[in-house]
């Protein structure tokens, strides 16, 4: 649930980028950071392994004015590697919305599906109604070889409700 501070006129929201390993979650935050004006973005924090893969999470604070209120966004990524399920659950706790980042390559379909089921299980384990959680689906890597056509992606993901 968003945090509302009427005295300071602030609304704080937590958005978690979730998806399989190497789908582009960290790249999303890096691009947002690079394109925001300096006064709107905080320092991006990445806790990486020696291979530059996310070990625990990435975090990017963003602030801007929204009418009479100051809007604070806490943007997080989760590690996609299968072994980090407990970490994903912890980072997901308190999320107000989820951006599911999937890989468009055909050979990534099983990883996308596993990660999406993992998202559902972790939200439920955190006491969140999966169907009521605002979610968006982003298919990355559209510029690579052997990707699924958009029509096939839409058909395959139609039952998710996203």
PDB file of C-alpha atoms in Angstrom:
ATOM      1  CA  UNK A   1       0.000   0.000   0.000  1.00  0.00           C
ATOM      2  CA  UNK A   2       1.412   3.422  -0.887  1.00  0.00           C
ATOM      3  CA  UNK A   3       2.674   5.499   2.015  1.00  0.00           C
ATOM      4  CA  UNK A   4       0.885   8.814   2.359  1.00  0.00           C
ATOM      5  CA  UNK A   5       2.347  11.558   4.545  1.00  0.00           C
ATOM      6  CA  UNK A   6      -0.157  14.409   4.597  1.00  0.00           C
ATOM      7  CA  UNK A   7       1.938  16.575   6.902  1.00  0.00           C
ATOM      8  CA  UNK A   8       4.901  16.549   4.503  1.00  0.00           C
ATOM      9  CA  UNK A   9       2.647  16.189   1.438  1.00  0.00           C
ATOM     10  CA  UNK A  10       4.471  13.098   0.186  1.00  0.00           C
ATOM     11  CA  UNK A  11       3.378   9.879  -1.473  1.00  0.00           C
ATOM     12  CA  UNK A  12       5.876   7.018  -1.479  1.00  0.00           C
ATOM     13  CA  UNK A  13       5.516   3.988  -3.770  1.00  0.00           C
ATOM     14  CA  UNK A  14       7.635   0.855  -4.115  1.00  0.00           C
ATOM     15  CA  UNK A  15       7.946  -0.687  -7.584  1.00  0.00           C
ATOM     16  CA  UNK A  16       9.787  -3.993  -7.987  1.00  0.00           C
ATOM     17  CA  UNK A  17      11.261  -5.168 -11.292  1.00  0.00           C
ATOM     18  CA  UNK A  18      10.906  -8.951 -11.272  1.00  0.00           C
ATOM     19  CA  UNK A  19      11.894 -11.567 -13.837  1.00  0.00           C
ATOM     20  CA  UNK A  20      14.353 -14.292 -14.781  1.00  0.00           C
ATOM     21  CA  UNK A  21      18.120 -13.882 -14.682  1.00  0.00           C
ATOM     22  CA  UNK A  22      19.586 -11.732 -17.457  1.00  0.00           C
ATOM     23  CA  UNK A  23      16.192 -10.477 -18.657  1.00  0.00           C
ATOM     24  CA  UNK A  24      17.213  -6.823 -18.298  1.00  0.00           C
ATOM     25  CA  UNK A  25      15.898  -5.700 -14.909  1.00  0.00           C
ATOM     26  CA  UNK A  26      19.085  -3.880 -13.932  1.00  0.00           C
ATOM     27  CA  UNK A  27      19.383  -2.373 -17.407  1.00  0.00           C
ATOM     28  CA  UNK A  28      15.890  -0.901 -16.959  1.00  0.00           C
ATOM     29  CA  UNK A  29      16.951   0.929 -13.807  1.00  0.00           C
ATOM     30  CA  UNK A  30      20.239   2.040 -15.384  1.00  0.00           C
ATOM     31  CA  UNK A  31      18.352   3.555 -18.330  1.00  0.00           C
ATOM     32  CA  UNK A  32      15.832   5.289 -16.064  1.00  0.00           C
ATOM     33  CA  UNK A  33      18.698   6.693 -13.997  1.00  0.00           C
ATOM     34  CA  UNK A  34      20.527   7.928 -17.094  1.00  0.00           C
ATOM     35  CA  UNK A  35      17.467   9.665 -18.538  1.00  0.00           C
ATOM     36  CA  UNK A  36      16.092  11.379 -15.431  1.00  0.00           C
ATOM     37  CA  UNK A  37      17.139  14.903 -14.536  1.00  0.00           C
ATOM     38  CA  UNK A  38      19.753  14.903 -11.780  1.00  0.00           C
ATOM     39  CA  UNK A  39      17.416  16.633  -9.311  1.00  0.00           C
ATOM     40  CA  UNK A  40      14.823  13.831  -9.693  1.00  0.00           C
ATOM     41  CA  UNK A  41      17.070  10.839  -9.173  1.00  0.00           C
ATOM     42  CA  UNK A  42      19.055   9.581  -6.245  1.00  0.00           C
ATOM     43  CA  UNK A  43      22.147   7.427  -6.379  1.00  0.00           C
ATOM     44  CA  UNK A  44      21.577   4.014  -7.914  1.00  0.00           C
ATOM     45  CA  UNK A  45      22.794   1.251  -5.632  1.00  0.00           C
ATOM     46  CA  UNK A  46      23.668  -2.146  -7.124  1.00  0.00           C
ATOM     47  CA  UNK A  47      24.830  -5.107  -5.094  1.00  0.00           C
ATOM     48  CA  UNK A  48      26.469  -7.270  -7.754  1.00  0.00           C
ATOM     49  CA  UNK A  49      28.464 -10.473  -7.883  1.00  0.00           C
ATOM     50  CA  UNK A  50      31.924 -10.598  -9.445  1.00  0.00           C
ATOM     51  CA  UNK A  51      30.217 -11.359 -12.796  1.00  0.00           C
ATOM     52  CA  UNK A  52      28.201  -8.090 -12.670  1.00  0.00           C
ATOM     53  CA  UNK A  53      24.978  -9.979 -12.052  1.00  0.00           C
ATOM     54  CA  UNK A  54      22.610  -8.789  -9.377  1.00  0.00           C
ATOM     55  CA  UNK A  55      23.278 -10.665  -6.153  1.00  0.00           C
ATOM     56  CA  UNK A  56      20.769  -9.064  -3.825  1.00  0.00           C
ATOM     57  CA  UNK A  57      19.020  -6.126  -5.481  1.00  0.00           C
ATOM     58  CA  UNK A  58      19.375  -2.824  -7.295  1.00  0.00           C
ATOM     59  CA  UNK A  59      17.768   0.288  -5.852  1.00  0.00           C
ATOM     60  CA  UNK A  60      17.017   3.636  -7.474  1.00  0.00           C
ATOM     61  CA  UNK A  61      15.202   6.380  -5.549  1.00  0.00           C
ATOM     62  CA  UNK A  62      13.254   8.838  -7.725  1.00  0.00           C
ATOM     63  CA  UNK A  63      11.454  12.019  -6.604  1.00  0.00           C
ATOM     64  CA  UNK A  64       9.308  14.514  -8.472  1.00  0.00           C
ATOM     65  CA  UNK A  65       6.400  16.871  -7.896  1.00  0.00           C
ATOM     66  CA  UNK A  66       2.900  15.670  -8.644  1.00  0.00           C
ATOM     67  CA  UNK A  67       0.596  18.624  -8.133  1.00  0.00           C
ATOM     68  CA  UNK A  68       0.486  19.496  -4.441  1.00  0.00           C
ATOM     69  CA  UNK A  69       2.433  16.376  -3.446  1.00  0.00           C
ATOM     70  CA  UNK A  70       6.001  15.206  -3.701  1.00  0.00           C
ATOM     71  CA  UNK A  71       6.108  11.713  -5.252  1.00  0.00           C
ATOM     72  CA  UNK A  72       8.831   9.354  -4.081  1.00  0.00           C
ATOM     73  CA  UNK A  73       9.410   6.156  -6.032  1.00  0.00           C
ATOM     74  CA  UNK A  74      11.537   3.363  -4.671  1.00  0.00           C
ATOM     75  CA  UNK A  75      12.566   1.278  -7.680  1.00  0.00           C
ATOM     76  CA  UNK A  76      14.035  -2.150  -6.888  1.00  0.00           C
ATOM     77  CA  UNK A  77      15.158  -5.140  -8.915  1.00  0.00           C
ATOM     78  CA  UNK A  78      15.370  -8.696  -7.635  1.00  0.00           C
ATOM     79  CA  UNK A  79      18.044 -11.255  -8.528  1.00  0.00           C
ATOM     80  CA  UNK A  80      16.729 -13.613 -11.192  1.00  0.00           C
ATOM     81  CA  UNK A  81      18.887 -16.626 -10.426  1.00  0.00           C
ATOM     82  CA  UNK A  82      16.809 -19.566  -9.189  1.00  0.00           C
ATOM     83  CA  UNK A  83      18.886 -19.953  -6.007  1.00  0.00           C
ATOM     84  CA  UNK A  84      17.902 -16.481  -4.758  1.00  0.00           C
ATOM     85  CA  UNK A  85      14.197 -17.179  -4.154  1.00  0.00           C
ATOM     86  CA  UNK A  86      14.308 -16.089  -0.504  1.00  0.00           C
ATOM     87  CA  UNK A  87      15.958 -12.795  -1.500  1.00  0.00           C
ATOM     88  CA  UNK A  88      13.252 -12.130  -4.100  1.00  0.00           C
ATOM     89  CA  UNK A  89      10.575 -12.677  -1.465  1.00  0.00           C
ATOM     90  CA  UNK A  90      12.221 -10.191   0.929  1.00  0.00           C
ATOM     91  CA  UNK A  91      12.723  -7.493  -1.731  1.00  0.00           C
ATOM     92  CA  UNK A  92       9.145  -7.978  -2.960  1.00  0.00           C
ATOM     93  CA  UNK A  93       7.703  -7.368   0.532  1.00  0.00           C
ATOM     94  CA  UNK A  94       5.817  -4.077   0.672  1.00  0.00           C
ATOM     95  CA  UNK A  95       5.713  -3.600  -3.099  1.00  0.00           C
ATOM     96  CA  UNK A  96       2.919  -1.429  -4.477  1.00  0.00           C
ATOM     97  CA  UNK A  97       3.357  -2.660  -8.054  1.00  0.00           C
ATOM     98  CA  UNK A  98       5.480  -5.063 -10.105  1.00  0.00           C
ATOM     99  CA  UNK A  99       7.090  -4.712 -13.520  1.00  0.00           C
ATOM    100  CA  UNK A 100       7.676  -8.234 -14.812  1.00  0.00           C
ATOM    101  CA  UNK A 101      10.641  -8.170 -17.184  1.00  0.00           C
ATOM    102  CA  UNK A 102      10.665 -11.134 -19.566  1.00  0.00           C
ATOM    103  CA  UNK A 103      13.083 -12.215 -22.291  1.00  0.00           C
ATOM    104  CA  UNK A 104      11.671 -12.399 -25.844  1.00  0.00           C
ATOM    105  CA  UNK A 105      14.012 -15.167 -26.990  1.00  0.00           C
ATOM    106  CA  UNK A 106      12.370 -18.529 -27.658  1.00  0.00           C
ATOM    107  CA  UNK A 107      14.848 -20.369 -25.449  1.00  0.00           C
ATOM    108  CA  UNK A 108      13.861 -18.126 -22.506  1.00  0.00           C
ATOM    109  CA  UNK A 109      10.181 -19.167 -22.405  1.00  0.00           C
ATOM    110  CA  UNK A 110      10.616 -21.740 -19.625  1.00  0.00           C
ATOM    111  CA  UNK A 111      12.607 -19.294 -17.487  1.00  0.00           C
ATOM    112  CA  UNK A 112       9.979 -16.604 -17.991  1.00  0.00           C
ATOM    113  CA  UNK A 113       7.192 -18.988 -16.949  1.00  0.00           C
ATOM    114  CA  UNK A 114       9.121 -20.242 -13.904  1.00  0.00           C
ATOM    115  CA  UNK A 115       9.868 -16.698 -12.777  1.00  0.00           C
ATOM    116  CA  UNK A 116       6.250 -15.598 -13.209  1.00  0.00           C
ATOM    117  CA  UNK A 117       5.023 -18.537 -11.084  1.00  0.00           C
ATOM    118  CA  UNK A 118       7.719 -17.643  -8.531  1.00  0.00           C
ATOM    119  CA  UNK A 119       6.403 -14.057  -8.457  1.00  0.00           C
ATOM    120  CA  UNK A 120       2.904 -15.344  -7.768  1.00  0.00           C
ATOM    121  CA  UNK A 121       4.114 -17.670  -5.000  1.00  0.00           C
ATOM    122  CA  UNK A 122       6.225 -14.964  -3.342  1.00  0.00           C
ATOM    123  CA  UNK A 123       3.428 -12.415  -3.389  1.00  0.00           C
ATOM    124  CA  UNK A 124       1.058 -14.914  -1.795  1.00  0.00           C
ATOM    125  CA  UNK A 125       3.711 -15.882   0.768  1.00  0.00           C
ATOM    126  CA  UNK A 126       3.941 -12.167   1.634  1.00  0.00           C
ATOM    127  CA  UNK A 127       0.164 -12.074   2.156  1.00  0.00           C
ATOM    128  CA  UNK A 128      -0.568 -10.177  -1.067  1.00  0.00           C
ATOM    129  CA  UNK A 129      -3.513 -10.987  -3.321  1.00  0.00           C
ATOM    130  CA  UNK A 130      -1.740 -11.750  -6.604  1.00  0.00           C
ATOM    131  CA  UNK A 131      -4.755 -10.802  -8.714  1.00  0.00           C
ATOM    132  CA  UNK A 132      -5.053  -7.357  -7.085  1.00  0.00           C
ATOM    133  CA  UNK A 133      -1.356  -6.450  -7.347  1.00  0.00           C
ATOM    134  CA  UNK A 134      -0.819  -3.935 -10.176  1.00  0.00           C
ATOM    135  CA  UNK A 135       1.482  -5.571 -12.730  1.00  0.00           C
ATOM    136  CA  UNK A 136       2.933  -4.704 -16.109  1.00  0.00           C
ATOM    137  CA  UNK A 137       4.695  -7.075 -18.477  1.00  0.00           C
ATOM    138  CA  UNK A 138       7.710  -5.955 -20.500  1.00  0.00           C
ATOM    139  CA  UNK A 139       9.329  -8.188 -23.108  1.00  0.00           C
ATOM    140  CA  UNK A 140      12.999  -7.284 -23.543  1.00  0.00           C
ATOM    141  CA  UNK A 141      15.617  -8.289 -26.070  1.00  0.00           C
ATOM    142  CA  UNK A 142      13.400  -7.694 -29.104  1.00  0.00           C
ATOM    143  CA  UNK A 143      16.535  -6.868 -31.118  1.00  0.00           C
ATOM    144  CA  UNK A 144      18.070 -10.346 -30.779  1.00  0.00           C
ATOM    145  CA  UNK A 145      17.818 -13.455 -32.956  1.00  0.00           C
ATOM    146  CA  UNK A 146      15.204 -16.199 -32.522  1.00  0.00           C
ATOM    147  CA  UNK A 147      12.614 -14.110 -30.692  1.00  0.00           C
ATOM    148  CA  UNK A 148       8.925 -14.866 -30.433  1.00  0.00           C
ATOM    149  CA  UNK A 149       6.641 -12.728 -32.614  1.00  0.00           C
ATOM    150  CA  UNK A 150       4.487 -10.292 -30.610  1.00  0.00           C
ATOM    151  CA  UNK A 151       1.271 -12.132 -31.555  1.00  0.00           C
ATOM    152  CA  UNK A 152       2.675 -15.370 -30.133  1.00  0.00           C
ATOM    153  CA  UNK A 153       3.753 -13.576 -26.950  1.00  0.00           C
ATOM    154  CA  UNK A 154       0.297 -12.027 -26.518  1.00  0.00           C
ATOM    155  CA  UNK A 155      -1.408 -15.402 -27.042  1.00  0.00           C
ATOM    156  CA  UNK A 156       0.948 -17.135 -24.592  1.00  0.00           C
ATOM    157  CA  UNK A 157       0.498 -14.554 -21.860  1.00  0.00           C
ATOM    158  CA  UNK A 158      -3.217 -13.848 -22.370  1.00  0.00           C
ATOM    159  CA  UNK A 159      -4.272 -16.026 -19.420  1.00  0.00           C
ATOM    160  CA  UNK A 160      -2.127 -14.002 -16.971  1.00  0.00           C
ATOM    161  CA  UNK A 161      -4.456 -11.035 -17.130  1.00  0.00           C
ATOM    162  CA  UNK A 162      -1.626  -8.609 -17.750  1.00  0.00           C
TER     163      UNK A 162
END
